[in-house]
Amino acid sequence: WGLIIMDEVHVVPAKMFRMALRHVKSHCKLGLTATLVREDNLIDDLNFLIGPKLYEANWLKLTDEGYLAKVLCAEVWCPMTAEFF
């Protein structure tokens, strides 16, 4: 392949995604994600699996400029039965 575009690239360090990436050869790789975070600290592995981060956008600026929808978050409390605890 010439170019592989991977969305949600933060999952690539996981075992199954690594195996898939080993089998698919490409000249270039482009990874996209809105959350470049992992709880297992394997995010640094992306440097040798995909390459270094080239660009980061500020979501607040993108929202102010009209590229992203403005959201309103609200916490809603509701009673839960014992089976959910």
mmCIF file of N, CA and C in Angstrom:
data_model
loop_
_atom_site.group_PDB
_atom_site.id
_atom_site.type_symbol
_atom_site.label_atom_id
_atom_site.label_comp_id
_atom_site.label_asym_id
_atom_site.label_seq_id
_atom_site.Cartn_x
_atom_site.Cartn_y
_atom_site.Cartn_z
ATOM 1 N N TRP A 1 0.832 -1.182 0.000
ATOM 2 C CA TRP A 1 0.000 0.000 0.000
ATOM 3 C C TRP A 1 0.874 1.242 0.000
ATOM 4 N N GLY A 2 0.341 2.324 -0.526
ATOM 5 C CA GLY A 2 1.053 3.583 -0.499
ATOM 6 C C GLY A 2 0.846 4.327 0.806
ATOM 7 N N LEU A 3 -0.418 4.456 1.203
ATOM 8 C CA LEU A 3 -0.760 5.205 2.412
ATOM 9 C C LEU A 3 -1.845 4.463 3.182
ATOM 10 N N ILE A 4 -1.632 4.288 4.464
ATOM 11 C CA ILE A 4 -2.661 3.750 5.348
ATOM 12 C C ILE A 4 -3.090 4.872 6.276
ATOM 13 N N ILE A 5 -4.403 5.125 6.336
ATOM 14 C CA ILE A 5 -4.958 6.124 7.250
ATOM 15 C C ILE A 5 -5.676 5.373 8.358
ATOM 16 N N MET A 6 -5.254 5.613 9.591
ATOM 17 C CA MET A 6 -5.819 4.927 10.749
ATOM 18 C C MET A 6 -6.542 5.913 11.653
ATOM 19 N N ASP A 7 -7.838 5.718 11.828
ATOM 20 C CA ASP A 7 -8.603 6.534 12.766
ATOM 21 C C ASP A 7 -8.529 5.875 14.142
ATOM 22 N N GLU A 8 -8.673 6.666 15.188
ATOM 23 C CA GLU A 8 -8.564 6.175 16.567
ATOM 24 C C GLU A 8 -7.225 5.461 16.774
ATOM 25 N N VAL A 9 -6.153 6.105 16.319
ATOM 26 C CA VAL A 9 -4.821 5.495 16.308
ATOM 27 C C VAL A 9 -4.299 5.170 17.708
ATOM 28 N N HIS A 10 -4.895 5.740 18.736
ATOM 29 C CA HIS A 10 -4.434 5.440 20.101
ATOM 30 C C HIS A 10 -4.647 3.971 20.477
ATOM 31 N N VAL A 11 -5.455 3.224 19.711
ATOM 32 C CA VAL A 11 -5.648 1.801 20.013
ATOM 33 C C VAL A 11 -4.575 0.922 19.378
ATOM 34 N N VAL A 12 -3.773 1.454 18.474
ATOM 35 C CA VAL A 12 -2.774 0.666 17.741
ATOM 36 C C VAL A 12 -1.761 -0.046 18.655
ATOM 37 N N PRO A 13 -1.345 0.511 19.784
ATOM 38 C CA PRO A 13 -0.409 -0.229 20.642
ATOM 39 C C PRO A 13 -0.976 -1.522 21.244
ATOM 40 N N ALA A 14 -2.282 -1.742 21.162
ATOM 41 C CA ALA A 14 -2.868 -2.983 21.678
ATOM 42 C C ALA A 14 -2.379 -4.176 20.856
ATOM 43 N N LYS A 15 -2.326 -5.338 21.467
ATOM 44 C CA LYS A 15 -1.734 -6.539 20.868
ATOM 45 C C LYS A 15 -2.310 -6.882 19.486
ATOM 46 N N MET A 16 -3.615 -6.923 19.348
ATOM 47 C CA MET A 16 -4.227 -7.324 18.075
ATOM 48 C C MET A 16 -3.970 -6.299 16.971
ATOM 49 N N PHE A 17 -3.999 -5.025 17.314
ATOM 50 C CA PHE A 17 -3.745 -3.999 16.310
ATOM 51 C C PHE A 17 -2.283 -4.024 15.864
ATOM 52 N N ARG A 18 -1.367 -4.288 16.797
ATOM 53 C CA ARG A 18 0.047 -4.430 16.431
ATOM 54 C C ARG A 18 0.230 -5.553 15.428
ATOM 55 N N MET A 19 -0.441 -6.688 15.689
ATOM 56 C CA MET A 19 -0.323 -7.826 14.778
ATOM 57 C C MET A 19 -0.853 -7.471 13.394
ATOM 58 N N ALA A 20 -1.972 -6.791 13.339
ATOM 59 C CA ALA A 20 -2.542 -6.389 12.049
ATOM 60 C C ALA A 20 -1.598 -5.445 11.313
ATOM 61 N N LEU A 21 -1.010 -4.516 12.037
ATOM 62 C CA LEU A 21 -0.105 -3.549 11.423
ATOM 63 C C LEU A 21 1.157 -4.214 10.879
ATOM 64 N N ARG A 22 1.599 -5.288 11.529
ATOM 65 C CA ARG A 22 2.766 -6.026 11.041
ATOM 66 C C ARG A 22 2.498 -6.696 9.692
ATOM 67 N N HIS A 23 1.261 -7.085 9.454
ATOM 68 C CA HIS A 23 0.912 -7.800 8.226
ATOM 69 C C HIS A 23 0.579 -6.870 7.065
ATOM 70 N N VAL A 24 0.221 -5.634 7.357
ATOM 71 C CA VAL A 24 -0.134 -4.676 6.309
ATOM 72 C C VAL A 24 1.041 -3.729 6.117
ATOM 73 N N LYS A 25 1.708 -3.853 5.004
ATOM 74 C CA LYS A 25 2.873 -3.016 4.714
ATOM 75 C C LYS A 25 2.441 -1.788 3.921
ATOM 76 N N SER A 26 3.033 -0.662 4.256
ATOM 77 C CA SER A 26 2.723 0.564 3.524
ATOM 78 C C SER A 26 3.940 1.477 3.508
ATOM 79 N N HIS A 27 3.953 2.358 2.546
ATOM 80 C CA HIS A 27 5.037 3.335 2.444
ATOM 81 C C HIS A 27 4.870 4.424 3.504
ATOM 82 N N CYS A 28 3.617 4.861 3.720
ATOM 83 C CA CYS A 28 3.334 5.936 4.682
ATOM 84 C C CYS A 28 2.158 5.543 5.566
ATOM 85 N N LYS A 29 2.154 6.059 6.782
ATOM 86 C CA LYS A 29 1.058 5.838 7.725
ATOM 87 C C LYS A 29 0.614 7.183 8.282
ATOM 88 N N LEU A 30 -0.698 7.374 8.361
ATOM 89 C CA LEU A 30 -1.271 8.582 8.949
ATOM 90 C C LEU A 30 -2.250 8.145 10.021
ATOM 91 N N GLY A 31 -2.020 8.568 11.253
ATOM 92 C CA GLY A 31 -2.893 8.210 12.364
ATOM 93 C C GLY A 31 -3.661 9.414 12.866
ATOM 94 N N LEU A 32 -4.951 9.222 13.118
ATOM 95 C CA LEU A 32 -5.819 10.287 13.607
ATOM 96 C C LEU A 32 -6.452 9.856 14.931
ATOM 97 N N THR A 33 -6.584 10.768 15.860
ATOM 98 C CA THR A 33 -7.295 10.494 17.106
ATOM 99 C C THR A 33 -7.633 11.806 17.797
ATOM 100 N N ALA A 34 -8.703 11.791 18.549
ATOM 101 C CA ALA A 34 -9.042 12.950 19.373
ATOM 102 C C ALA A 34 -8.535 12.757 20.789
ATOM 103 N N THR A 35 -8.113 11.537 21.114
ATOM 104 C CA THR A 35 -7.674 11.225 22.474
ATOM 105 C C THR A 35 -6.348 10.475 22.434
ATOM 106 N N LEU A 36 -5.263 11.200 22.422
ATOM 107 C CA LEU A 36 -3.940 10.582 22.364
ATOM 108 C C LEU A 36 -3.493 10.205 23.776
ATOM 109 N N VAL A 37 -4.281 9.329 24.414
ATOM 110 C CA VAL A 37 -4.048 8.922 25.800
ATOM 111 C C VAL A 37 -4.343 7.433 25.924
ATOM 112 N N ARG A 38 -3.531 6.747 26.740
ATOM 113 C CA ARG A 38 -3.788 5.344 27.084
ATOM 114 C C ARG A 38 -3.470 5.169 28.560
ATOM 115 N N GLU A 39 -4.242 4.355 29.248
ATOM 116 C CA GLU A 39 -4.002 4.119 30.669
ATOM 117 C C GLU A 39 -2.803 3.216 30.910
ATOM 118 N N ASP A 40 -2.398 2.431 29.910
ATOM 119 C CA ASP A 40 -1.297 1.475 30.091
ATOM 120 C C ASP A 40 0.064 2.045 29.684
ATOM 121 N N ASN A 41 0.133 3.335 29.420
ATOM 122 C CA ASN A 41 1.383 4.025 29.063
ATOM 123 C C ASN A 41 2.032 3.506 27.783
ATOM 124 N N LEU A 42 1.278 2.838 26.915
ATOM 125 C CA LEU A 42 1.828 2.370 25.645
ATOM 126 C C LEU A 42 1.718 3.413 24.538
ATOM 127 N N ILE A 43 1.227 4.601 24.865
ATOM 128 C CA ILE A 43 1.064 5.638 23.847
ATOM 129 C C ILE A 43 2.404 6.007 23.216
ATOM 130 N N ASP A 44 3.495 5.898 23.980
ATOM 131 C CA ASP A 44 4.815 6.205 23.430
ATOM 132 C C ASP A 44 5.225 5.234 22.330
ATOM 133 N N ASP A 45 4.642 4.043 22.309
ATOM 134 C CA ASP A 45 4.941 3.067 21.254
ATOM 135 C C ASP A 45 4.500 3.542 19.879
ATOM 136 N N LEU A 46 3.590 4.523 19.833
ATOM 137 C CA LEU A 46 3.140 5.032 18.538
ATOM 138 C C LEU A 46 4.284 5.632 17.735
ATOM 139 N N ASN A 47 5.303 6.126 18.413
ATOM 140 C CA ASN A 47 6.437 6.720 17.692
ATOM 141 C C ASN A 47 7.098 5.732 16.752
ATOM 142 N N PHE A 48 7.262 4.473 17.166
ATOM 143 C CA PHE A 48 7.871 3.508 16.251
ATOM 144 C C PHE A 48 6.841 2.698 15.475
ATOM 145 N N LEU A 49 5.578 2.656 15.928
ATOM 146 C CA LEU A 49 4.537 1.948 15.183
ATOM 147 C C LEU A 49 3.999 2.786 14.020
ATOM 148 N N ILE A 50 3.811 4.077 14.244
ATOM 149 C CA ILE A 50 3.237 4.970 13.242
ATOM 150 C C ILE A 50 4.202 6.085 12.862
ATOM 151 N N GLY A 51 4.790 6.712 13.857
ATOM 152 C CA GLY A 51 5.666 7.861 13.653
ATOM 153 C C GLY A 51 5.316 8.929 14.672
ATOM 154 N N PRO A 52 6.034 10.022 14.669
ATOM 155 C CA PRO A 52 5.797 11.076 15.665
ATOM 156 C C PRO A 52 4.529 11.875 15.381
ATOM 157 N N LYS A 53 4.009 12.517 16.430
ATOM 158 C CA LYS A 53 2.856 13.410 16.256
ATOM 159 C C LYS A 53 3.308 14.617 15.450
ATOM 160 N N LEU A 54 2.545 14.936 14.412
ATOM 161 C CA LEU A 54 2.904 16.056 13.543
ATOM 162 C C LEU A 54 2.049 17.298 13.775
ATOM 163 N N TYR A 55 0.836 17.110 14.293
ATOM 164 C CA TYR A 55 -0.070 18.247 14.441
ATOM 165 C C TYR A 55 -1.033 17.988 15.594
ATOM 166 N N GLU A 56 -1.338 19.028 16.323
ATOM 167 C CA GLU A 56 -2.337 18.953 17.386
ATOM 168 C C GLU A 56 -3.202 20.198 17.315
ATOM 169 N N ALA A 57 -4.518 20.013 17.310
ATOM 170 C CA ALA A 57 -5.449 21.132 17.256
ATOM 171 C C ALA A 57 -6.062 21.346 18.627
ATOM 172 N N ASN A 58 -6.368 22.582 18.941
ATOM 173 C CA ASN A 58 -7.022 22.928 20.194
ATOM 174 C C ASN A 58 -8.533 22.873 19.975
ATOM 175 N N TRP A 59 -9.215 21.979 20.706
ATOM 176 C CA TRP A 59 -10.653 21.808 20.471
ATOM 177 C C TRP A 59 -11.464 23.041 20.859
ATOM 178 N N LEU A 60 -11.006 23.813 21.836
ATOM 179 C CA LEU A 60 -11.727 25.040 22.198
ATOM 180 C C LEU A 60 -11.661 26.061 21.062
ATOM 181 N N LYS A 61 -10.501 26.183 20.452
ATOM 182 C CA LYS A 61 -10.358 27.113 19.320
ATOM 183 C C LYS A 61 -11.212 26.646 18.140
ATOM 184 N N LEU A 62 -11.203 25.335 17.870
ATOM 185 C CA LEU A 62 -12.019 24.805 16.775
ATOM 186 C C LEU A 62 -13.505 25.036 17.026
ATOM 187 N N THR A 63 -13.924 24.960 18.289
ATOM 188 C CA THR A 63 -15.318 25.225 18.636
ATOM 189 C C THR A 63 -15.638 26.698 18.433
ATOM 190 N N ASP A 64 -14.761 27.575 18.912
ATOM 191 C CA ASP A 64 -14.971 29.024 18.756
ATOM 192 C C ASP A 64 -15.038 29.433 17.294
ATOM 193 N N GLU A 65 -14.275 28.749 16.442
ATOM 194 C CA GLU A 65 -14.255 29.076 15.008
ATOM 195 C C GLU A 65 -15.379 28.394 14.230
ATOM 196 N N GLY A 66 -16.216 27.610 14.924
ATOM 197 C CA GLY A 66 -17.379 27.005 14.279
ATOM 198 C C GLY A 66 -17.132 25.656 13.607
ATOM 199 N N TYR A 67 -15.950 25.070 13.780
ATOM 200 C CA TYR A 67 -15.661 23.765 13.175
ATOM 201 C C TYR A 67 -16.237 22.609 13.979
ATOM 202 N N LEU A 68 -16.394 22.801 15.287
ATOM 203 C CA LEU A 68 -16.967 21.779 16.163
ATOM 204 C C LEU A 68 -18.216 22.336 16.822
ATOM 205 N N ALA A 69 -19.170 21.467 17.081
ATOM 206 C CA ALA A 69 -20.409 21.891 17.732
ATOM 207 C C ALA A 69 -20.146 22.239 19.200
ATOM 208 N N LYS A 70 -20.855 23.235 19.676
ATOM 209 C CA LYS A 70 -20.780 23.575 21.091
ATOM 210 C C LYS A 70 -21.636 22.569 21.848
ATOM 211 N N VAL A 71 -21.109 22.092 22.954
ATOM 212 C CA VAL A 71 -21.829 21.078 23.724
ATOM 213 C C VAL A 71 -22.142 21.598 25.121
ATOM 214 N N LEU A 72 -23.156 21.029 25.700
ATOM 215 C CA LEU A 72 -23.524 21.325 27.073
ATOM 216 C C LEU A 72 -23.575 19.996 27.808
ATOM 217 N N CYS A 73 -22.757 19.845 28.816
ATOM 218 C CA CYS A 73 -22.723 18.614 29.598
ATOM 219 C C CYS A 73 -23.553 18.817 30.860
ATOM 220 N N ALA A 74 -24.316 17.802 31.185
ATOM 221 C CA ALA A 74 -25.140 17.864 32.391
ATOM 222 C C ALA A 74 -25.096 16.510 33.086
ATOM 223 N N GLU A 75 -25.057 16.542 34.405
ATOM 224 C CA GLU A 75 -25.091 15.315 35.189
ATOM 225 C C GLU A 75 -26.536 15.031 35.570
ATOM 226 N N VAL A 76 -26.979 13.827 35.271
ATOM 227 C CA VAL A 76 -28.361 13.451 35.559
ATOM 228 C C VAL A 76 -28.351 12.291 36.544
ATOM 229 N N TRP A 77 -28.977 12.466 37.675
ATOM 230 C CA TRP A 77 -29.054 11.420 38.697
ATOM 231 C C TRP A 77 -30.377 10.689 38.550
ATOM 232 N N CYS A 78 -30.318 9.362 38.652
ATOM 233 C CA CYS A 78 -31.539 8.572 38.603
ATOM 234 C C CYS A 78 -31.393 7.383 39.545
ATOM 235 N N PRO A 79 -32.480 6.909 40.079
ATOM 236 C CA PRO A 79 -32.383 5.770 41.004
ATOM 237 C C PRO A 79 -31.984 4.509 40.243
ATOM 238 N N MET A 80 -31.169 3.672 40.892
ATOM 239 C CA MET A 80 -30.713 2.417 40.301
ATOM 240 C C MET A 80 -31.087 1.288 41.235
ATOM 241 N N THR A 81 -31.446 0.182 40.646
ATOM 242 C CA THR A 81 -31.734 -1.000 41.464
ATOM 243 C C THR A 81 -30.431 -1.642 41.910
ATOM 244 N N ALA A 82 -30.493 -2.490 42.905
ATOM 245 C CA ALA A 82 -29.311 -3.113 43.514
ATOM 246 C C ALA A 82 -28.483 -3.907 42.509
ATOM 247 N N GLU A 83 -29.084 -4.460 41.477
ATOM 248 C CA GLU A 83 -28.334 -5.258 40.510
ATOM 249 C C GLU A 83 -27.283 -4.448 39.735
ATOM 250 N N PHE A 84 -27.381 -3.140 39.748
ATOM 251 C CA PHE A 84 -26.430 -2.287 39.043
ATOM 252 C C PHE A 84 -25.281 -1.818 39.920
ATOM 253 N N PHE A 85 -25.285 -2.180 41.190
ATOM 254 C CA PHE A 85 -24.222 -1.741 42.099
ATOM 255 C C PHE A 85 -23.156 -2.790 42.225
#
